[in-house]
Amino acid sequence: MFSDKDIAHFSNLETPFYYYDLNLLERTLKACEEASSVYKFHVHYAMKANFNPIVLKQIEKIGFGADCVSGGEVKKAIEVGFSKDKVVFAGVGKSDKEINDALDNDIFCFNVESVQELQVINELAEAKQKVAKVAIRINPNVDAHTHANITTGLDENKFGVNSWDMPACAAILNISPNLEFVGIHFHIGSQITNMDVYKNLCIRVNEFAAWFEDHGFKVTILNVGGGLGIDYHNPNGQIPDFKSYFKIFSDFLEVKPYQEVHFELGRALVGQSASLISKVLYVKNGKKKNFIILDAGMTELMRPALYQAYHKIENISPKSEVNSPESAIVKYDVVGPICESTDCFGKEVELPETFRNDLIAIRSTGAYGEVMASHYNLRENVQIVSSEEIK
Ligand SMILES: *Cc1c(COP(=O)(O)O)cnc(C)c1O
């Protein structure tokens, strides 16, 4: 929700811009921290969701680690101040350079996604006379019941090592003096809202942990990944239900006294803390469709074009005729200016009758929003505004 003061401030700014509500971010981080510390669970922030420095600073301050999926993210995490022993590095295609840089930085752990990658890390670590800590990212074949494009833990997905390759992993680990096995890692998908999915994951984690221990490996880290969803339909001040989420893992994971449970949350920590604020350039009323054409497009927010993601769209113009109860409700396709038909934020969106220069808020854009912005069509960098500026 935006105050009159926020909206008055927005009216004087150039659009489009991402507006970050740092107060909501802080409350969300605290809620997660409190709910996880009840069970002594460790949280790493999945940086790819949002690596804006104003966001990273707050997350680092609360004491979470960093979950990285590229050499660039590893570098950024360390620059921002995340302690190296809380930096983990996942990714299905780590290059030799990325692995070497991470070895030089003595990060906490590589989450390894193939048998061949284990061999490569061992070779590169040997050349540096180092020992690399590794966890095996296992593809547990658990259905995350989320959008197919953000499912990662099924046999047909490219991520992780499949169950039938566990013996090959064990064999490599046994003959690789430059690898230290620390545990097992999972991440089965994103925007998961069905809590039974996590229960199914826990059962598989228990099975794989037992398998490794039966084969002579000590499993000290159980990393269950991230994926907790947010409520895109109700964005106002919503903090995800971290208590229920962590309780499921406490109830269903079999954790030995020497084992640590690690989480990698991205979307749930940052998703609700931003909105993309845009202005209406034109309104086109057609026979079949009414269009609102915004000055923001898929170059600022790609999720709808990339995986038909839903974001709540609101007309937040201060003008009384827009928000008055009498104003007619009209169905619009809300689109951007980019020369692509998929550049559409929502179809048949019910809004009060809307006019040129009205302010439009696209909500819940803190995760996978700004970080996916591009320069397609030679668009300029999207602007950033934080709640601190309006105080
Ligand atoms: C993207 C990612 C996450 C975070 O996913 P969210 O759905 O944003 O919580 C966690 N772990 C890994 C390995 C990832 O790639």
GROMACS .gro file of C-alpha atoms and ligand atoms in nm:
model
  406
    1MET     CA    1   0.000   0.000   0.000
    2PHE     CA    2   0.120   0.346  -0.081
    3SER     CA    3   0.062   0.652   0.133
    4ASP     CA    4  -0.050   0.983  -0.015
    5LYS     CA    5   0.302   1.105   0.057
    6ASP     CA    6   0.454   0.818  -0.145
    7ILE     CA    7   0.225   0.889  -0.438
    8ALA     CA    8   0.288   1.264  -0.429
    9HIS     CA    9   0.659   1.185  -0.436
   10PHE     CA   10   0.621   0.935  -0.721
   11SER     CA   11   0.434   1.196  -0.927
   12ASN     CA   12   0.745   1.413  -0.939
   13LEU     CA   13   0.981   1.138  -1.051
   14GLU     CA   14   1.074   1.012  -1.390
   15THR     CA   15   0.925   0.673  -1.464
   16PRO     CA   16   0.965   0.380  -1.481
   17PHE     CA   17   1.139   0.296  -1.155
   18TYR     CA   18   1.158   0.022  -0.895
   19TYR     CA   19   1.040   0.140  -0.557
   20TYR     CA   20   1.197  -0.052  -0.266
   21ASP     CA   21   1.015  -0.059   0.068
   22LEU     CA   22   1.313  -0.113   0.298
   23ASN     CA   23   1.096  -0.121   0.607
   24LEU     CA   24   0.896  -0.417   0.478
   25LEU     CA   25   1.220  -0.584   0.372
   26GLU     CA   26   1.358  -0.547   0.722
   27ARG     CA   27   1.043  -0.687   0.883
   28THR     CA   28   1.047  -0.981   0.643
   29LEU     CA   29   1.411  -1.060   0.716
   30LYS     CA   30   1.351  -1.040   1.091
   31ALA     CA   31   1.050  -1.272   1.068
   32CYS     CA   32   1.260  -1.526   0.880
   33GLU     CA   33   1.551  -1.492   1.116
   34GLU     CA   34   1.331  -1.544   1.422
   35ALA     CA   35   1.143  -1.840   1.275
   36SER     CA   36   1.462  -2.018   1.162
   37SER     CA   37   1.661  -1.960   1.480
   38VAL     CA   38   1.399  -2.150   1.684
   39TYR     CA   39   1.542  -2.465   1.520
   40LYS     CA   40   1.900  -2.338   1.479
   41PHE     CA   41   1.852  -2.354   1.101
   42HIS     CA   42   2.098  -2.165   0.880
   43VAL     CA   43   1.969  -1.935   0.605
   44HIS     CA   44   2.160  -1.838   0.295
   45TYR     CA   45   2.009  -1.571   0.072
   46ALA     CA   46   1.978  -1.673  -0.294
   47MET     CA   47   2.137  -1.367  -0.447
   48LYS     CA   48   2.004  -1.415  -0.795
   49ALA     CA   49   1.659  -1.301  -0.676
   50ASN     CA   50   1.789  -0.948  -0.621
   51PHE     CA   51   2.146  -0.822  -0.600
   52ASN     CA   52   2.076  -0.451  -0.564
   53PRO     CA   53   2.335  -0.330  -0.307
   54ILE     CA   54   2.066  -0.165  -0.089
   55VAL     CA   55   1.899  -0.505  -0.057
   56LEU     CA   56   2.219  -0.705  -0.011
   57LYS     CA   57   2.344  -0.474   0.266
   58GLN     CA   58   2.033  -0.533   0.476
   59ILE     CA   59   2.050  -0.908   0.427
   60GLU     CA   60   2.417  -0.926   0.512
   61LYS     CA   61   2.353  -0.722   0.829
   62ILE     CA   62   2.099  -0.971   0.959
   63GLY     CA   63   2.364  -1.244   0.938
   64PHE     CA   64   2.244  -1.466   0.655
   65GLY     CA   65   2.492  -1.632   0.422
   66ALA     CA   66   2.493  -1.600   0.041
   67ASP     CA   67   2.387  -1.862  -0.209
   68CYS     CA   68   2.550  -1.782  -0.544
   69VAL     CA   69   2.498  -1.925  -0.892
   70SER     CA   70   2.783  -1.756  -1.080
   71GLY     CA   71   3.136  -1.628  -1.030
   72GLY     CA   72   2.999  -1.275  -1.050
   73GLU     CA   73   2.766  -1.341  -0.759
   74VAL     CA   74   3.046  -1.497  -0.552
   75LYS     CA   75   3.257  -1.186  -0.613
   76LYS     CA   76   2.970  -0.949  -0.531
   77ALA     CA   77   2.876  -1.137  -0.212
   78ILE     CA   78   3.231  -1.104  -0.079
   79GLU     CA   79   3.253  -0.737  -0.185
   80VAL     CA   80   2.931  -0.653  -0.003
   81GLY     CA   81   3.067  -0.812   0.312
   82PHE     CA   82   2.918  -1.162   0.336
   83SER     CA   83   3.167  -1.372   0.525
   84LYS     CA   84   3.348  -1.619   0.296
   85ASP     CA   85   3.262  -1.911   0.517
   86LYS     CA   86   2.895  -1.839   0.450
   87VAL     CA   87   2.923  -1.828   0.071
   88VAL     CA   88   2.806  -2.131  -0.125
   89PHE     CA   89   2.829  -2.175  -0.499
   90ALA     CA   90   2.573  -2.376  -0.700
   91GLY     CA   91   2.514  -2.384  -1.075
   92VAL     CA   92   2.491  -2.651  -1.340
   93GLY     CA   93   2.772  -2.503  -1.554
   94LYS     CA   94   3.053  -2.354  -1.346
   95SER     CA   95   3.344  -2.251  -1.569
   96ASP     CA   96   3.706  -2.329  -1.480
   97LYS     CA   97   3.763  -1.958  -1.414
   98GLU     CA   98   3.465  -1.940  -1.180
   99ILE     CA   99   3.583  -2.246  -0.990
  100ASN     CA  100   3.940  -2.115  -0.967
  101ASP     CA  101   3.823  -1.776  -0.837
  102ALA     CA  102   3.600  -1.942  -0.579
  103LEU     CA  103   3.892  -2.164  -0.469
  104ASP     CA  104   4.113  -1.854  -0.434
  105ASN     CA  105   3.843  -1.698  -0.217
  106ASP     CA  106   3.814  -2.008   0.007
  107ILE     CA  107   3.436  -2.010  -0.007
  108PHE     CA  108   3.246  -2.241   0.224
  109CYS     CA  109   3.122  -2.495  -0.025
  110PHE     CA  110   3.062  -2.590  -0.388
  111ASN     CA  111   2.723  -2.742  -0.454
  112VAL     CA  112   2.827  -2.983  -0.727
  113GLU     CA  113   2.582  -3.070  -1.003
  114SER     CA  114   2.748  -3.350  -1.201
  115VAL     CA  115   2.998  -3.635  -1.171
  116GLN     CA  116   3.226  -3.462  -1.421
  117GLU     CA  117   3.218  -3.136  -1.223
  118LEU     CA  118   3.347  -3.327  -0.918
  119GLN     CA  119   3.647  -3.443  -1.120
  120VAL     CA  120   3.715  -3.092  -1.254
  121ILE     CA  121   3.698  -2.930  -0.909
  122ASN     CA  122   3.936  -3.194  -0.776
  123GLU     CA  123   4.186  -3.126  -1.057
  124LEU     CA  124   4.168  -2.748  -1.019
  125ALA     CA  125   4.198  -2.772  -0.639
  126GLU     CA  126   4.496  -3.007  -0.675
  127ALA     CA  127   4.675  -2.754  -0.897
  128LYS     CA  128   4.634  -2.498  -0.619
  129GLN     CA  129   4.718  -2.751  -0.346
  130LYS     CA  130   4.385  -2.679  -0.185
  131VAL     CA  131   4.102  -2.894  -0.060
  132ALA     CA  132   3.759  -2.792  -0.191
  133LYS     CA  133   3.456  -2.848   0.027
  134VAL     CA  134   3.178  -3.002  -0.177
  135ALA     CA  135   2.814  -3.093  -0.131
  136ILE     CA  136   2.639  -3.303  -0.391
  137ARG     CA  137   2.334  -3.134  -0.540
  138ILE     CA  138   2.093  -3.419  -0.581
  139ASN     CA  139   1.797  -3.416  -0.816
  140PRO     CA  140   1.544  -3.601  -0.598
  141ASN     CA  141   1.269  -3.633  -0.860
  142VAL     CA  142   1.016  -3.453  -0.640
  143ASP     CA  143   0.742  -3.256  -0.816
  144ALA     CA  144   0.734  -2.898  -0.687
  145HIS     CA  145   0.380  -2.842  -0.827
  146THR     CA  146   0.478  -2.503  -0.959
  147HIS     CA  147   0.509  -2.355  -1.311
  148ALA     CA  148   0.701  -2.594  -1.540
  149ASN     CA  149   0.956  -2.323  -1.625
  150ILE     CA  150   1.058  -2.289  -1.259
  151THR     CA  151   1.062  -2.658  -1.169
  152THR     CA  152   1.414  -2.791  -1.111
  153GLY     CA  153   1.391  -3.121  -0.923
  154LEU     CA  154   1.248  -3.368  -1.175
  155ASP     CA  155   1.440  -3.630  -1.374
  156GLU     CA  156   1.388  -3.428  -1.694
  157ASN     CA  157   1.548  -3.111  -1.545
  158LYS     CA  158   1.913  -3.026  -1.608
  159PHE     CA  159   1.992  -2.955  -1.242
  160GLY     CA  160   2.175  -3.175  -0.994
  161VAL     CA  161   2.299  -3.534  -0.992
  162ASN     CA  162   2.039  -3.804  -1.049
  163SER     CA  163   1.994  -4.086  -0.799
  164TRP     CA  164   2.145  -4.344  -1.036
  165ASP     CA  165   2.471  -4.148  -1.043
  166MET     CA  166   2.523  -4.158  -0.664
  167PRO     CA  167   2.759  -4.458  -0.678
  168ALA     CA  168   2.972  -4.278  -0.939
  169CYS     CA  169   2.988  -3.970  -0.712
  170ALA     CA  170   3.088  -4.183  -0.417
  171ALA     CA  171   3.362  -4.349  -0.624
  172ILE     CA  172   3.509  -4.013  -0.732
  173LEU     CA  173   3.492  -3.875  -0.377
  174ASN     CA  174   3.678  -4.181  -0.250
  175ILE     CA  175   3.973  -4.132  -0.485
  176SER     CA  176   3.991  -3.748  -0.476
  177PRO     CA  177   4.221  -3.617  -0.202
  178ASN     CA  178   4.145  -3.256  -0.296
  179LEU     CA  179   3.773  -3.287  -0.229
  180GLU     CA  180   3.616  -3.281   0.116
  181PHE     CA  181   3.260  -3.408   0.117
  182VAL     CA  182   3.044  -3.205   0.356
  183GLY     CA  183   2.690  -3.294   0.268
  184ILE     CA  184   2.398  -3.299   0.030
  185HIS     CA  185   2.206  -3.021  -0.141
  186PHE     CA  186   1.861  -2.994  -0.299
  187HIS     CA  187   1.662  -2.721  -0.471
  188ILE     CA  188   1.349  -2.843  -0.643
  189GLY     CA  189   1.188  -2.527  -0.776
  190SER     CA  190   1.053  -2.183  -0.706
  191GLN     CA  191   0.724  -2.020  -0.602
  192ILE     CA  192   0.623  -2.335  -0.414
  193THR     CA  193   0.303  -2.278  -0.218
  194ASN     CA  194   0.197  -2.636  -0.148
  195MET     CA  195   0.362  -2.735   0.180
  196ASP     CA  196   0.320  -3.110   0.108
  197VAL     CA  197   0.594  -3.064  -0.151
  198TYR     CA  198   0.842  -2.992   0.127
  199LYS     CA  199   0.726  -3.293   0.322
  200ASN     CA  200   0.799  -3.510   0.017
  201LEU     CA  201   1.136  -3.342  -0.017
  202CYS     CA  202   1.222  -3.417   0.348
  203ILE     CA  203   1.151  -3.786   0.295
  204ARG     CA  204   1.390  -3.795  -0.001
  205VAL     CA  205   1.657  -3.598   0.189
  206ASN     CA  206   1.642  -3.853   0.471
  207GLU     CA  207   1.685  -4.137   0.221
  208PHE     CA  208   1.984  -3.980   0.046
  209ALA     CA  209   2.153  -3.883   0.374
  210ALA     CA  210   2.117  -4.243   0.491
  211TRP     CA  211   2.259  -4.370   0.162
  212PHE     CA  212   2.574  -4.159   0.196
  213GLU     CA  213   2.621  -4.252   0.561
  214ASP     CA  214   2.576  -4.622   0.476
  215HIS     CA  215   2.854  -4.580   0.221
  216GLY     CA  216   3.098  -4.438   0.472
  217PHE     CA  217   3.048  -4.063   0.427
  218LYS     CA  218   2.972  -3.826   0.710
  219VAL     CA  219   2.688  -3.594   0.607
  220THR     CA  220   2.724  -3.275   0.810
  221ILE     CA  221   2.520  -3.040   0.591
  222LEU     CA  222   2.162  -3.100   0.484
  223ASN     CA  223   2.094  -2.814   0.243
  224VAL     CA  224   1.729  -2.818   0.137
  225GLY     CA  225   1.744  -2.515  -0.096
  226GLY     CA  226   1.475  -2.250  -0.127
  227GLY     CA  227   1.159  -2.205  -0.327
  228LEU     CA  228   0.910  -2.076  -0.071
  229GLY     CA  229   0.644  -1.884  -0.264
  230ILE     CA  230   0.480  -1.550  -0.198
  231ASP     CA  231   0.119  -1.435  -0.239
  232TYR     CA  232   0.122  -1.234  -0.561
  233HIS     CA  233  -0.252  -1.168  -0.528
  234ASN     CA  234  -0.223  -0.996  -0.188
  235PRO     CA  235   0.089  -0.785  -0.192
  236ASN     CA  236   0.012  -0.535   0.083
  237GLY     CA  237   0.261  -0.580   0.365
  238GLN     CA  238   0.253  -0.957   0.325
  239ILE     CA  239   0.524  -1.151   0.508
  240PRO     CA  240   0.549  -1.520   0.413
  241ASP     CA  241   0.455  -1.778   0.674
  242PHE     CA  242   0.811  -1.868   0.771
  243LYS     CA  243   0.695  -2.036   1.093
  244SER     CA  244   0.493  -2.306   0.913
  245TYR     CA  245   0.763  -2.346   0.651
  246PHE     CA  246   1.046  -2.415   0.896
  247LYS     CA  247   0.822  -2.630   1.115
  248ILE     CA  248   0.767  -2.875   0.828
  249PHE     CA  249   1.141  -2.935   0.807
  250SER     CA  250   1.169  -2.965   1.182
  251ASP     CA  251   0.887  -3.222   1.181
  252PHE     CA  252   0.998  -3.434   0.886
  253LEU     CA  253   1.377  -3.412   0.854
  254GLU     CA  254   1.577  -3.663   1.054
  255VAL     CA  255   1.861  -3.446   1.180
  256LYS     CA  256   2.154  -3.601   1.368
  257PRO     CA  257   2.323  -3.401   1.646
  258TYR     CA  258   2.628  -3.325   1.427
  259GLN     CA  259   2.422  -3.213   1.128
  260GLU     CA  260   2.332  -2.858   1.024
  261VAL     CA  261   2.024  -2.776   0.818
  262HIS     CA  262   2.075  -2.506   0.555
  263PHE     CA  263   1.815  -2.313   0.355
  264GLU     CA  264   1.853  -2.095   0.047
  265LEU     CA  265   1.564  -1.851   0.026
  266GLY     CA  266   1.538  -1.589  -0.244
  267ARG     CA  267   1.190  -1.483  -0.350
  268ALA     CA  268   1.031  -1.517  -0.003
  269LEU     CA  269   1.280  -1.272   0.148
  270VAL     CA  270   1.263  -0.993  -0.110
  271GLY     CA  271   0.962  -1.046  -0.337
  272GLN     CA  272   0.705  -0.822  -0.166
  273SER     CA  273   0.949  -0.539  -0.097
  274ALA     CA  274   0.935  -0.373  -0.437
  275SER     CA  275   0.690  -0.241  -0.693
  276LEU     CA  276   0.759  -0.130  -1.046
  277ILE     CA  277   0.609   0.218  -1.088
  278SER     CA  278   0.520   0.322  -1.437
  279LYS     CA  279   0.321   0.587  -1.623
  280VAL     CA  280   0.051   0.539  -1.882
  281LEU     CA  281   0.172   0.663  -2.218
  282TYR     CA  282  -0.139   0.589  -2.419
  283VAL     CA  283  -0.481   0.430  -2.392
  284LYS     CA  284  -0.611   0.256  -2.701
  285ASN     CA  285  -0.972   0.146  -2.703
  286GLY     CA  286  -1.039  -0.111  -2.968
  287LYS     CA  287  -1.330  -0.324  -3.078
  288LYS     CA  288  -1.192  -0.640  -2.922
  289LYS     CA  289  -0.948  -0.505  -2.666
  290ASN     CA  290  -0.867  -0.199  -2.465
  291PHE     CA  291  -0.497  -0.142  -2.422
  292ILE     CA  292  -0.305   0.054  -2.164
  293ILE     CA  293   0.044   0.119  -2.295
  294LEU     CA  294   0.297   0.179  -2.018
  295ASP     CA  295   0.642   0.332  -2.022
  296ALA     CA  296   0.769   0.013  -1.852
  297GLY     CA  297   0.803  -0.309  -2.046
  298MET     CA  298   0.956  -0.655  -2.043
  299THR     CA  299   1.295  -0.483  -2.037
  300GLU     CA  300   1.221  -0.368  -1.680
  301LEU     CA  301   1.016  -0.670  -1.567
  302MET     CA  302   1.052  -0.988  -1.768
  303ARG     CA  303   0.862  -1.240  -1.555
  304PRO     CA  304   0.526  -1.209  -1.731
  305ALA     CA  305   0.687  -1.246  -2.076
  306LEU     CA  306   0.923  -1.522  -1.960
  307TYR     CA  307   0.683  -1.747  -1.769
  308GLN     CA  308   0.339  -1.592  -1.778
  309ALA     CA  309   0.388  -1.474  -1.420
  310TYR     CA  310   0.103  -1.290  -1.250
  311HIS     CA  311   0.164  -0.952  -1.087
  312LYS     CA  312  -0.109  -0.742  -0.935
  313ILE     CA  313  -0.153  -0.419  -1.131
  314GLU     CA  314  -0.301  -0.108  -0.968
  315ASN     CA  315  -0.382   0.242  -1.084
  316ILE     CA  316  -0.242   0.453  -0.799
  317SER     CA  317  -0.308   0.795  -0.949
  318PRO     CA  318  -0.408   1.053  -0.691
  319LYS     CA  319  -0.673   1.195  -0.922
  320SER     CA  320  -1.007   1.166  -0.746
  321GLU     CA  321  -1.205   1.070  -1.056
  322VAL     CA  322  -0.989   0.761  -1.105
  323ASN     CA  323  -1.020   0.618  -0.759
  324SER     CA  324  -1.368   0.731  -0.675
  325PRO     CA  325  -1.628   0.457  -0.632
  326GLU     CA  326  -1.832   0.588  -0.927
  327SER     CA  327  -1.551   0.551  -1.177
  328ALA     CA  328  -1.627   0.281  -1.428
  329ILE     CA  329  -1.434  -0.046  -1.416
  330VAL     CA  330  -1.282  -0.130  -1.753
  331LYS     CA  331  -1.093  -0.439  -1.868
  332TYR     CA  332  -0.754  -0.360  -2.017
  333ASP     CA  333  -0.460  -0.549  -2.156
  334VAL     CA  334  -0.172  -0.376  -1.982
  335VAL     CA  335   0.128  -0.377  -2.214
  336GLY     CA  336   0.474  -0.228  -2.248
  337PRO     CA  337   0.635  -0.036  -2.535
  338ILE     CA  338   0.874  -0.311  -2.648
  339CYS     CA  339   0.841  -0.455  -2.997
  340GLU     CA  340   0.735  -0.803  -2.887
  341SER     CA  341   0.384  -0.938  -2.849
  342THR     CA  342   0.482  -1.111  -2.522
  343ASP     CA  343   0.555  -0.767  -2.376
  344CYS     CA  344   0.233  -0.777  -2.177
  345PHE     CA  345   0.195  -0.747  -1.799
  346GLY     CA  346  -0.162  -0.868  -1.778
  347LYS     CA  347  -0.465  -0.946  -1.993
  348GLU     CA  348  -0.821  -0.834  -1.919
  349VAL     CA  349  -0.706  -0.656  -1.604
  350GLU     CA  350  -0.994  -0.481  -1.427
  351LEU     CA  351  -0.901  -0.121  -1.350
  352PRO     CA  352  -1.086   0.206  -1.302
  353GLU     CA  353  -1.109   0.395  -1.628
  354THR     CA  354  -0.751   0.496  -1.695
  355PHE     CA  355  -0.599   0.795  -1.870
  356ARG     CA  356  -0.270   0.913  -2.018
  357ASN     CA  357  -0.016   1.000  -1.743
  358ASP     CA  358  -0.186   0.791  -1.471
  359LEU     CA  359   0.055   0.614  -1.237
  360ILE     CA  360   0.047   0.236  -1.245
  361ALA     CA  361   0.205   0.010  -0.980
  362ILE     CA  362   0.304  -0.345  -1.068
  363ARG     CA  363   0.333  -0.516  -0.732
  364SER     CA  364   0.551  -0.788  -0.577
  365THR     CA  365   0.846  -0.722  -0.803
  366GLY     CA  366   1.129  -0.747  -0.549
  367ALA     CA  367   1.239  -1.091  -0.670
  368TYR     CA  368   1.353  -1.167  -1.026
  369GLY     CA  369   1.252  -0.815  -1.132
  370GLU     CA  370   1.531  -0.560  -1.147
  371VAL     CA  371   1.793  -0.836  -1.183
  372MET     CA  372   1.642  -0.953  -1.511
  373ALA     CA  373   1.625  -0.605  -1.666
  374SER     CA  374   1.784  -0.581  -2.009
  375HIS     CA  375   1.881  -0.325  -2.270
  376TYR     CA  376   1.677  -0.480  -2.549
  377ASN     CA  377   1.551  -0.207  -2.784
  378LEU     CA  378   1.839   0.000  -2.643
  379ARG     CA  379   1.639   0.080  -2.335
  380GLU     CA  380   1.806   0.276  -2.055
  381ASN     CA  381   1.877   0.144  -1.706
  382VAL     CA  382   1.567   0.126  -1.491
  383GLN     CA  383   1.571   0.383  -1.207
  384ILE     CA  384   1.572   0.285  -0.839
  385VAL     CA  385   1.391   0.469  -0.558
  386SER     CA  386   1.401   0.359  -0.196
  387SER     CA  387   1.157   0.433   0.087
  388GLU     CA  388   1.445   0.603   0.269
  389GLU     CA  389   1.425   0.889   0.019
  390ILE     CA  390   1.062   0.968   0.103
  391LYS     CA  391   1.089   0.975   0.483
  392LIG     C1  392   1.721  -1.979  -0.734
  392LIG     C2  393   1.777  -2.067  -0.631
  392LIG     C3  394   1.733  -2.059  -0.499
  392LIG     C4  395   1.625  -1.964  -0.453
  392LIG     O1  396   1.500  -1.989  -0.506
  392LIG     P1  397   1.374  -1.904  -0.455
  392LIG     O2  398   1.259  -1.967  -0.522
  392LIG     O3  399   1.394  -1.764  -0.496
  392LIG     O4  400   1.368  -1.918  -0.306
  392LIG     C5  401   1.792  -2.143  -0.407
  392LIG     N1  402   1.890  -2.230  -0.441
  392LIG     C6  403   1.934  -2.240  -0.567
  392LIG     C7  404   2.041  -2.337  -0.599
  392LIG     C8  405   1.880  -2.160  -0.666
  392LIG     O5  406   1.924  -2.171  -0.791
   0.00000   0.00000   0.00000
